[in-house]
Amino acid sequence: EVQLVQSGAEVKKPGESLKISCKGSGYSFTSYWIGWVRQMPGKGLEWMGIIYPGDSDTRYSPSFQGQVTISADKSISTAYLQWSSLKASDTAMYYCVRHGSVLGQPFDYWGQGTLVTVSS
Amino acid sequence: QSALTQPRSVSGSPGQSVTISCTGTSSDVGGYNYVSWYQQHPGKAPKLMIYDVSKRPSGVPDRFSGSKSGNTASLTISGLQAEDEADYYCCSYAGSYTRGYVFGTGTKVTVL
């Protein structure tokens, strides 16, 4: 069974750094793109970027380029999303998603979401 | 980066059909047959309902169907059921070295 299990909720202060995780299981982690989707409170879904764990090829949405870093450790089948300096506007639910093995394919599995709250 | 345009809400009685539109441009919806639709119930992660414009993943009822004409994709729910009440988002591939993927603004489906 394919599963994406994300790390738990986080409460941070503005300016702090953060790295959240997403562990994949039940499939070949290195053979599928894995990405991140943001959902701000009461708002819609926004695609942030993706990584191919097999070779660490990473692509970002222009809206998130330079704002976050996506990485992966294929030895432990885990993808990461990190911020170096959080802002209050980063408060949102973040989902990791499995893409297909080819770009263009849909997000067929979703993690349970990680709620990030940034408040002073 | 502009989101795809969806109606804010649609509604229907049980058994009726509703259709949700998703309008983009020739750089996303009109340029690729990679349109997908996701259902999201409150407090839950989204679920893939339709991919590649009109294909249904295993386990998705055939009441859900998708289509595309030009720069507009559509999701139709036939025989509306109470459990179909949720938010629905379209998503289109927009090129790997440009915008990647772009979501729609989301539509709330209400079963009257």
PDB file of C-alpha atoms in Angstrom:
ATOM      1  CA  GLU A   1       0.000   0.000   0.000  1.00  0.00           C
ATOM      2  CA  VAL A   2       1.361   3.386  -1.031  1.00  0.00           C
ATOM      3  CA  GLN A   3       1.620   5.798   1.896  1.00  0.00           C
ATOM      4  CA  LEU A   4       3.011   9.276   2.417  1.00  0.00           C
ATOM      5  CA  VAL A   5       3.389  10.054   6.119  1.00  0.00           C
ATOM      6  CA  GLN A   6       4.195  13.626   7.067  1.00  0.00           C
ATOM      7  CA  SER A   7       5.756  15.059  10.192  1.00  0.00           C
ATOM      8  CA  GLY A   8       3.592  16.651  12.865  1.00  0.00           C
ATOM      9  CA  ALA A   9       2.211  20.137  13.309  1.00  0.00           C
ATOM     10  CA  GLU A  10       4.651  22.947  14.012  1.00  0.00           C
ATOM     11  CA  VAL A  11       4.309  26.288  15.816  1.00  0.00           C
ATOM     12  CA  LYS A  12       7.115  28.724  15.071  1.00  0.00           C
ATOM     13  CA  LYS A  13       7.981  32.391  15.454  1.00  0.00           C
ATOM     14  CA  PRO A  14       8.703  34.733  12.538  1.00  0.00           C
ATOM     15  CA  GLY A  15      12.338  34.525  11.491  1.00  0.00           C
ATOM     16  CA  GLU A  16      12.813  30.944  12.675  1.00  0.00           C
ATOM     17  CA  SER A  17      13.818  28.110  10.372  1.00  0.00           C
ATOM     18  CA  LEU A  18      11.834  24.935   9.782  1.00  0.00           C
ATOM     19  CA  LYS A  19      12.126  21.637   7.919  1.00  0.00           C
ATOM     20  CA  ILE A  20       9.116  19.346   7.544  1.00  0.00           C
ATOM     21  CA  SER A  21       9.238  15.824   6.193  1.00  0.00           C
ATOM     22  CA  CYS A  22       7.298  13.301   4.139  1.00  0.00           C
ATOM     23  CA  LYS A  23       8.183   9.606   4.239  1.00  0.00           C
ATOM     24  CA  GLY A  24       7.087   7.440   1.350  1.00  0.00           C
ATOM     25  CA  SER A  25       6.470   3.710   1.539  1.00  0.00           C
ATOM     26  CA  GLY A  26       4.874   0.952  -0.487  1.00  0.00           C
ATOM     27  CA  TYR A  27       6.469   1.970  -3.783  1.00  0.00           C
ATOM     28  CA  SER A  28       9.832   2.704  -5.375  1.00  0.00           C
ATOM     29  CA  PHE A  29      10.600   6.108  -3.833  1.00  0.00           C
ATOM     30  CA  THR A  30      13.292   6.921  -6.383  1.00  0.00           C
ATOM     31  CA  SER A  31      11.057   6.332  -9.405  1.00  0.00           C
ATOM     32  CA  TYR A  32       8.317   8.917  -8.821  1.00  0.00           C
ATOM     33  CA  TRP A  33       8.361  12.699  -8.572  1.00  0.00           C
ATOM     34  CA  ILE A  34       7.218  13.942  -5.185  1.00  0.00           C
ATOM     35  CA  GLY A  35       5.980  17.441  -4.573  1.00  0.00           C
ATOM     36  CA  TRP A  36       4.504  19.919  -2.125  1.00  0.00           C
ATOM     37  CA  VAL A  37       1.162  21.755  -2.133  1.00  0.00           C
ATOM     38  CA  ARG A  38       0.238  24.683   0.106  1.00  0.00           C
ATOM     39  CA  GLN A  39      -3.233  25.471   1.413  1.00  0.00           C
ATOM     40  CA  MET A  40      -3.537  28.672   3.392  1.00  0.00           C
ATOM     41  CA  PRO A  41      -6.390  28.887   5.927  1.00  0.00           C
ATOM     42  CA  GLY A  42      -9.731  28.902   4.125  1.00  0.00           C
ATOM     43  CA  LYS A  43      -8.038  29.128   0.734  1.00  0.00           C
ATOM     44  CA  GLY A  44      -7.309  26.953  -2.285  1.00  0.00           C
ATOM     45  CA  LEU A  45      -4.473  24.675  -3.299  1.00  0.00           C
ATOM     46  CA  GLU A  46      -1.144  25.991  -4.607  1.00  0.00           C
ATOM     47  CA  TRP A  47       1.556  23.870  -6.231  1.00  0.00           C
ATOM     48  CA  MET A  48       4.970  24.707  -4.777  1.00  0.00           C
ATOM     49  CA  GLY A  49       7.461  22.427  -6.486  1.00  0.00           C
ATOM     50  CA  ILE A  50       8.687  18.894  -7.007  1.00  0.00           C
ATOM     51  CA  ILE A  51      11.758  16.710  -6.707  1.00  0.00           C
ATOM     52  CA  TYR A  52      12.765  13.458  -8.384  1.00  0.00           C
ATOM     53  CA  PRO A  53      14.480  11.523  -5.591  1.00  0.00           C
ATOM     54  CA  GLY A  54      16.324   9.322  -8.061  1.00  0.00           C
ATOM     55  CA  ASP A  55      18.612  12.143  -9.163  1.00  0.00           C
ATOM     56  CA  SER A  56      17.432  15.100  -6.999  1.00  0.00           C
ATOM     57  CA  ASP A  57      16.205  17.041 -10.046  1.00  0.00           C
ATOM     58  CA  THR A  58      14.107  19.824  -8.483  1.00  0.00           C
ATOM     59  CA  ARG A  59      11.641  22.266 -10.034  1.00  0.00           C
ATOM     60  CA  TYR A  60       9.882  25.177  -8.311  1.00  0.00           C
ATOM     61  CA  SER A  61       6.777  27.202  -9.002  1.00  0.00           C
ATOM     62  CA  PRO A  62       7.859  30.767  -9.821  1.00  0.00           C
ATOM     63  CA  SER A  63       5.752  31.860  -6.825  1.00  0.00           C
ATOM     64  CA  PHE A  64       7.857  29.804  -4.421  1.00  0.00           C
ATOM     65  CA  GLN A  65      11.294  29.907  -6.053  1.00  0.00           C
ATOM     66  CA  GLY A  66      13.759  31.306  -3.518  1.00  0.00           C
ATOM     67  CA  GLN A  67      11.201  31.145  -0.694  1.00  0.00           C
ATOM     68  CA  VAL A  68      11.534  27.456   0.184  1.00  0.00           C
ATOM     69  CA  THR A  69      13.900  24.550  -0.454  1.00  0.00           C
ATOM     70  CA  ILE A  70      12.775  21.085  -1.482  1.00  0.00           C
ATOM     71  CA  SER A  71      15.126  18.164  -0.914  1.00  0.00           C
ATOM     72  CA  ALA A  72      15.055  14.398  -0.509  1.00  0.00           C
ATOM     73  CA  ASP A  73      17.070  11.649   1.151  1.00  0.00           C
ATOM     74  CA  LYS A  74      16.511   8.540  -0.930  1.00  0.00           C
ATOM     75  CA  SER A  75      18.290   6.356   1.602  1.00  0.00           C
ATOM     76  CA  ILE A  76      15.361   6.837   3.980  1.00  0.00           C
ATOM     77  CA  SER A  77      12.633   7.488   1.361  1.00  0.00           C
ATOM     78  CA  THR A  78      11.939  10.935   2.743  1.00  0.00           C
ATOM     79  CA  ALA A  79      11.301  14.288   1.104  1.00  0.00           C
ATOM     80  CA  TYR A  80      11.643  17.630   2.843  1.00  0.00           C
ATOM     81  CA  LEU A  81      10.338  21.179   2.620  1.00  0.00           C
ATOM     82  CA  GLN A  82      12.297  23.825   4.438  1.00  0.00           C
ATOM     83  CA  TRP A  83      12.292  27.529   5.225  1.00  0.00           C
ATOM     84  CA  SER A  84      15.285  29.539   6.403  1.00  0.00           C
ATOM     85  CA  SER A  85      13.270  32.438   7.802  1.00  0.00           C
ATOM     86  CA  LEU A  86       9.553  31.960   8.352  1.00  0.00           C
ATOM     87  CA  LYS A  87       6.969  34.693   7.919  1.00  0.00           C
ATOM     88  CA  ALA A  88       3.454  34.905   9.317  1.00  0.00           C
ATOM     89  CA  SER A  89       2.204  34.458   5.760  1.00  0.00           C
ATOM     90  CA  ASP A  90       3.749  30.955   5.707  1.00  0.00           C
ATOM     91  CA  THR A  91       0.978  29.821   8.066  1.00  0.00           C
ATOM     92  CA  ALA A  92      -0.764  27.054   6.138  1.00  0.00           C
ATOM     93  CA  MET A  93      -1.365  23.356   5.722  1.00  0.00           C
ATOM     94  CA  TYR A  94       1.325  21.738   3.605  1.00  0.00           C
ATOM     95  CA  TYR A  95       0.680  18.485   1.742  1.00  0.00           C
ATOM     96  CA  CYS A  96       3.249  16.255   0.125  1.00  0.00           C
ATOM     97  CA  VAL A  97       2.028  14.527  -3.018  1.00  0.00           C
ATOM     98  CA  ARG A  98       3.266  11.729  -5.227  1.00  0.00           C
ATOM     99  CA  HIS A  99       3.348  12.581  -8.896  1.00  0.00           C
ATOM    100  CA  GLY A 100       3.704   9.934 -11.562  1.00  0.00           C
ATOM    101  CA  SER A 101       7.061   8.916 -12.940  1.00  0.00           C
ATOM    102  CA  VAL A 102       6.589  11.346 -15.841  1.00  0.00           C
ATOM    103  CA  LEU A 103       5.954  15.063 -15.480  1.00  0.00           C
ATOM    104  CA  GLY A 104       2.378  15.906 -16.329  1.00  0.00           C
ATOM    105  CA  GLN A 105       0.965  12.935 -14.494  1.00  0.00           C
ATOM    106  CA  PRO A 106      -1.411  13.680 -11.601  1.00  0.00           C
ATOM    107  CA  PHE A 107      -0.939  13.676  -7.845  1.00  0.00           C
ATOM    108  CA  ASP A 108      -2.221  10.183  -7.116  1.00  0.00           C
ATOM    109  CA  TYR A 109      -1.326   9.947  -3.416  1.00  0.00           C
ATOM    110  CA  TRP A 110      -1.382  12.674  -0.767  1.00  0.00           C
ATOM    111  CA  GLY A 111       0.125  12.884   2.673  1.00  0.00           C
ATOM    112  CA  GLN A 112      -2.095  13.714   5.628  1.00  0.00           C
ATOM    113  CA  GLY A 113      -0.804  17.284   5.744  1.00  0.00           C
ATOM    114  CA  THR A 114       1.423  19.228   8.129  1.00  0.00           C
ATOM    115  CA  LEU A 115      -0.027  22.362   9.718  1.00  0.00           C
ATOM    116  CA  VAL A 116       2.541  25.117  10.101  1.00  0.00           C
ATOM    117  CA  THR A 117       1.613  28.077  12.295  1.00  0.00           C
ATOM    118  CA  VAL A 118       3.900  31.100  12.370  1.00  0.00           C
ATOM    119  CA  SER A 119       3.039  33.599  15.061  1.00  0.00           C
ATOM    120  CA  SER A 120       4.856  35.914  17.407  1.00  0.00           C
TER     121      SER A 120
ATOM    122  CA  GLN B   1       1.076  33.083 -11.577  1.00  0.00           C
ATOM    123  CA  SER B   2      -2.651  33.007 -12.376  1.00  0.00           C
ATOM    124  CA  ALA B   3      -4.830  30.254 -11.030  1.00  0.00           C
ATOM    125  CA  LEU B   4      -7.303  28.533 -13.314  1.00  0.00           C
ATOM    126  CA  THR B   5     -10.798  30.005 -13.044  1.00  0.00           C
ATOM    127  CA  GLN B   6     -13.604  27.972 -11.487  1.00  0.00           C
ATOM    128  CA  PRO B   7     -17.066  29.035 -10.306  1.00  0.00           C
ATOM    129  CA  ARG B   8     -17.097  29.698  -6.600  1.00  0.00           C
ATOM    130  CA  SER B   9     -20.030  27.364  -5.999  1.00  0.00           C
ATOM    131  CA  VAL B  10     -22.525  25.065  -7.680  1.00  0.00           C
ATOM    132  CA  SER B  11     -25.451  23.202  -6.202  1.00  0.00           C
ATOM    133  CA  GLY B  12     -27.939  20.514  -7.080  1.00  0.00           C
ATOM    134  CA  SER B  13     -30.490  18.182  -5.588  1.00  0.00           C
ATOM    135  CA  PRO B  14     -29.776  14.498  -5.035  1.00  0.00           C
ATOM    136  CA  GLY B  15     -29.920  12.630  -8.325  1.00  0.00           C
ATOM    137  CA  GLN B  16     -29.298  15.715 -10.440  1.00  0.00           C
ATOM    138  CA  SER B  17     -26.179  16.510 -12.436  1.00  0.00           C
ATOM    139  CA  VAL B  18     -23.805  19.402 -11.882  1.00  0.00           C
ATOM    140  CA  THR B  19     -20.927  20.587 -14.042  1.00  0.00           C
ATOM    141  CA  ILE B  20     -17.898  22.555 -12.873  1.00  0.00           C
ATOM    142  CA  SER B  21     -15.888  24.528 -15.398  1.00  0.00           C
ATOM    143  CA  CYS B  22     -12.158  25.218 -15.239  1.00  0.00           C
ATOM    144  CA  THR B  23     -10.858  27.917 -17.558  1.00  0.00           C
ATOM    145  CA  GLY B  24      -7.200  28.467 -18.310  1.00  0.00           C
ATOM    146  CA  THR B  25      -5.104  29.428 -21.298  1.00  0.00           C
ATOM    147  CA  SER B  26      -3.322  27.817 -24.219  1.00  0.00           C
ATOM    148  CA  SER B  27      -0.256  27.572 -21.948  1.00  0.00           C
ATOM    149  CA  ASP B  28      -1.936  25.215 -19.511  1.00  0.00           C
ATOM    150  CA  VAL B  29      -5.397  23.663 -20.001  1.00  0.00           C
ATOM    151  CA  GLY B  30      -5.420  24.202 -23.752  1.00  0.00           C
ATOM    152  CA  GLY B  31      -1.836  23.114 -24.260  1.00  0.00           C
ATOM    153  CA  TYR B  32      -1.776  19.742 -22.536  1.00  0.00           C
ATOM    154  CA  ASN B  33      -4.132  16.815 -21.965  1.00  0.00           C
ATOM    155  CA  TYR B  34      -2.949  16.740 -18.365  1.00  0.00           C
ATOM    156  CA  VAL B  35      -5.971  18.107 -16.517  1.00  0.00           C
ATOM    157  CA  SER B  36      -6.883  16.483 -13.230  1.00  0.00           C
ATOM    158  CA  TRP B  37      -9.613  17.032 -10.649  1.00  0.00           C
ATOM    159  CA  TYR B  38      -9.428  16.680  -6.871  1.00  0.00           C
ATOM    160  CA  GLN B  39     -12.173  16.365  -4.255  1.00  0.00           C
ATOM    161  CA  GLN B  40     -11.576  17.748  -0.778  1.00  0.00           C
ATOM    162  CA  HIS B  41     -13.876  17.225   2.183  1.00  0.00           C
ATOM    163  CA  PRO B  42     -13.489  19.584   5.164  1.00  0.00           C
ATOM    164  CA  GLY B  43     -10.409  18.832   7.219  1.00  0.00           C
ATOM    165  CA  LYS B  44      -9.240  16.119   4.836  1.00  0.00           C
ATOM    166  CA  ALA B  45      -6.505  15.799   2.241  1.00  0.00           C
ATOM    167  CA  PRO B  46      -7.620  16.113  -1.386  1.00  0.00           C
ATOM    168  CA  LYS B  47      -8.371  12.980  -3.411  1.00  0.00           C
ATOM    169  CA  LEU B  48      -7.719  12.412  -7.108  1.00  0.00           C
ATOM    170  CA  MET B  49     -11.019  11.980  -9.003  1.00  0.00           C
ATOM    171  CA  ILE B  50     -10.127  12.496 -12.676  1.00  0.00           C
ATOM    172  CA  TYR B  51      -6.792  12.601 -14.523  1.00  0.00           C
ATOM    173  CA  ASP B  52      -5.624  13.091 -18.100  1.00  0.00           C
ATOM    174  CA  VAL B  53      -8.841  15.103 -18.719  1.00  0.00           C
ATOM    175  CA  SER B  54     -11.263  12.174 -18.562  1.00  0.00           C
ATOM    176  CA  LYS B  55      -9.729   9.102 -16.918  1.00  0.00           C
ATOM    177  CA  ARG B  56     -10.975   7.802 -13.581  1.00  0.00           C
ATOM    178  CA  PRO B  57      -8.664   6.169 -11.031  1.00  0.00           C
ATOM    179  CA  SER B  58      -9.706   2.803  -9.712  1.00  0.00           C
ATOM    180  CA  GLY B  59     -12.409   3.166  -7.075  1.00  0.00           C
ATOM    181  CA  VAL B  60     -13.841   6.479  -8.273  1.00  0.00           C
ATOM    182  CA  PRO B  61     -17.543   6.106  -9.165  1.00  0.00           C
ATOM    183  CA  ASP B  62     -18.429   6.447 -12.835  1.00  0.00           C
ATOM    184  CA  ARG B  63     -20.777   9.272 -11.819  1.00  0.00           C
ATOM    185  CA  PHE B  64     -17.712  11.464 -12.142  1.00  0.00           C
ATOM    186  CA  SER B  65     -16.622  12.364 -15.656  1.00  0.00           C
ATOM    187  CA  GLY B  66     -14.288  14.893 -17.235  1.00  0.00           C
ATOM    188  CA  SER B  67     -13.934  16.615 -20.571  1.00  0.00           C
ATOM    189  CA  LYS B  68     -12.091  19.479 -22.232  1.00  0.00           C
ATOM    190  CA  SER B  69     -12.757  21.917 -25.044  1.00  0.00           C
ATOM    191  CA  GLY B  70     -10.107  24.429 -25.958  1.00  0.00           C
ATOM    192  CA  ASN B  71      -8.895  26.223 -22.827  1.00  0.00           C
ATOM    193  CA  THR B  72     -11.777  25.010 -20.644  1.00  0.00           C
ATOM    194  CA  ALA B  73     -12.032  21.703 -18.831  1.00  0.00           C
ATOM    195  CA  SER B  74     -15.156  20.431 -17.087  1.00  0.00           C
ATOM    196  CA  LEU B  75     -16.057  18.001 -14.338  1.00  0.00           C
ATOM    197  CA  THR B  76     -19.575  16.559 -14.342  1.00  0.00           C
ATOM    198  CA  ILE B  77     -21.091  14.759 -11.392  1.00  0.00           C
ATOM    199  CA  SER B  78     -24.143  12.761 -12.447  1.00  0.00           C
ATOM    200  CA  GLY B  79     -26.654  11.333 -10.009  1.00  0.00           C
ATOM    201  CA  LEU B  80     -25.496  13.695  -7.256  1.00  0.00           C
ATOM    202  CA  GLN B  81     -25.225  12.114  -3.807  1.00  0.00           C
ATOM    203  CA  ALA B  82     -24.935  13.643  -0.349  1.00  0.00           C
ATOM    204  CA  GLU B  83     -21.335  12.473  -0.007  1.00  0.00           C
ATOM    205  CA  ASP B  84     -20.369  14.448  -3.122  1.00  0.00           C
ATOM    206  CA  GLU B  85     -20.714  17.682  -1.149  1.00  0.00           C
ATOM    207  CA  ALA B  86     -17.132  18.951  -1.022  1.00  0.00           C
ATOM    208  CA  ASP B  87     -14.676  21.370  -2.589  1.00  0.00           C
ATOM    209  CA  TYR B  88     -13.381  20.479  -6.045  1.00  0.00           C
ATOM    210  CA  TYR B  89     -10.164  21.720  -7.631  1.00  0.00           C
ATOM    211  CA  CYS B  90      -8.971  21.350 -11.181  1.00  0.00           C
ATOM    212  CA  CYS B  91      -5.268  21.245 -11.945  1.00  0.00           C
ATOM    213  CA  SER B  92      -3.338  21.503 -15.181  1.00  0.00           C
ATOM    214  CA  TYR B  93       0.224  20.821 -16.160  1.00  0.00           C
ATOM    215  CA  ALA B  94       1.811  24.015 -17.485  1.00  0.00           C
ATOM    216  CA  GLY B  95       5.285  22.945 -18.559  1.00  0.00           C
ATOM    217  CA  SER B  96       8.149  21.657 -16.433  1.00  0.00           C
ATOM    218  CA  TYR B  97      10.454  24.638 -16.930  1.00  0.00           C
ATOM    219  CA  THR B  98       7.762  27.297 -16.629  1.00  0.00           C
ATOM    220  CA  ARG B  99       4.936  27.141 -14.111  1.00  0.00           C
ATOM    221  CA  GLY B 100       4.939  23.403 -13.513  1.00  0.00           C
ATOM    222  CA  TYR B 101       1.383  22.782 -12.379  1.00  0.00           C
ATOM    223  CA  VAL B 102      -1.408  25.265 -11.707  1.00  0.00           C
ATOM    224  CA  PHE B 103      -4.550  24.681  -9.638  1.00  0.00           C
ATOM    225  CA  GLY B 104      -7.984  26.121 -10.115  1.00  0.00           C
ATOM    226  CA  THR B 105      -9.591  28.513  -7.648  1.00  0.00           C
ATOM    227  CA  GLY B 106     -11.844  25.780  -6.275  1.00  0.00           C
ATOM    228  CA  THR B 107     -15.598  25.139  -6.373  1.00  0.00           C
ATOM    229  CA  LYS B 108     -17.854  24.303  -3.453  1.00  0.00           C
ATOM    230  CA  VAL B 109     -20.450  21.711  -4.453  1.00  0.00           C
ATOM    231  CA  THR B 110     -23.562  21.794  -2.285  1.00  0.00           C
ATOM    232  CA  VAL B 111     -26.142  19.021  -2.311  1.00  0.00           C
ATOM    233  CA  LEU B 112     -29.496  20.612  -1.555  1.00  0.00           C
TER     234      LEU B 112
END
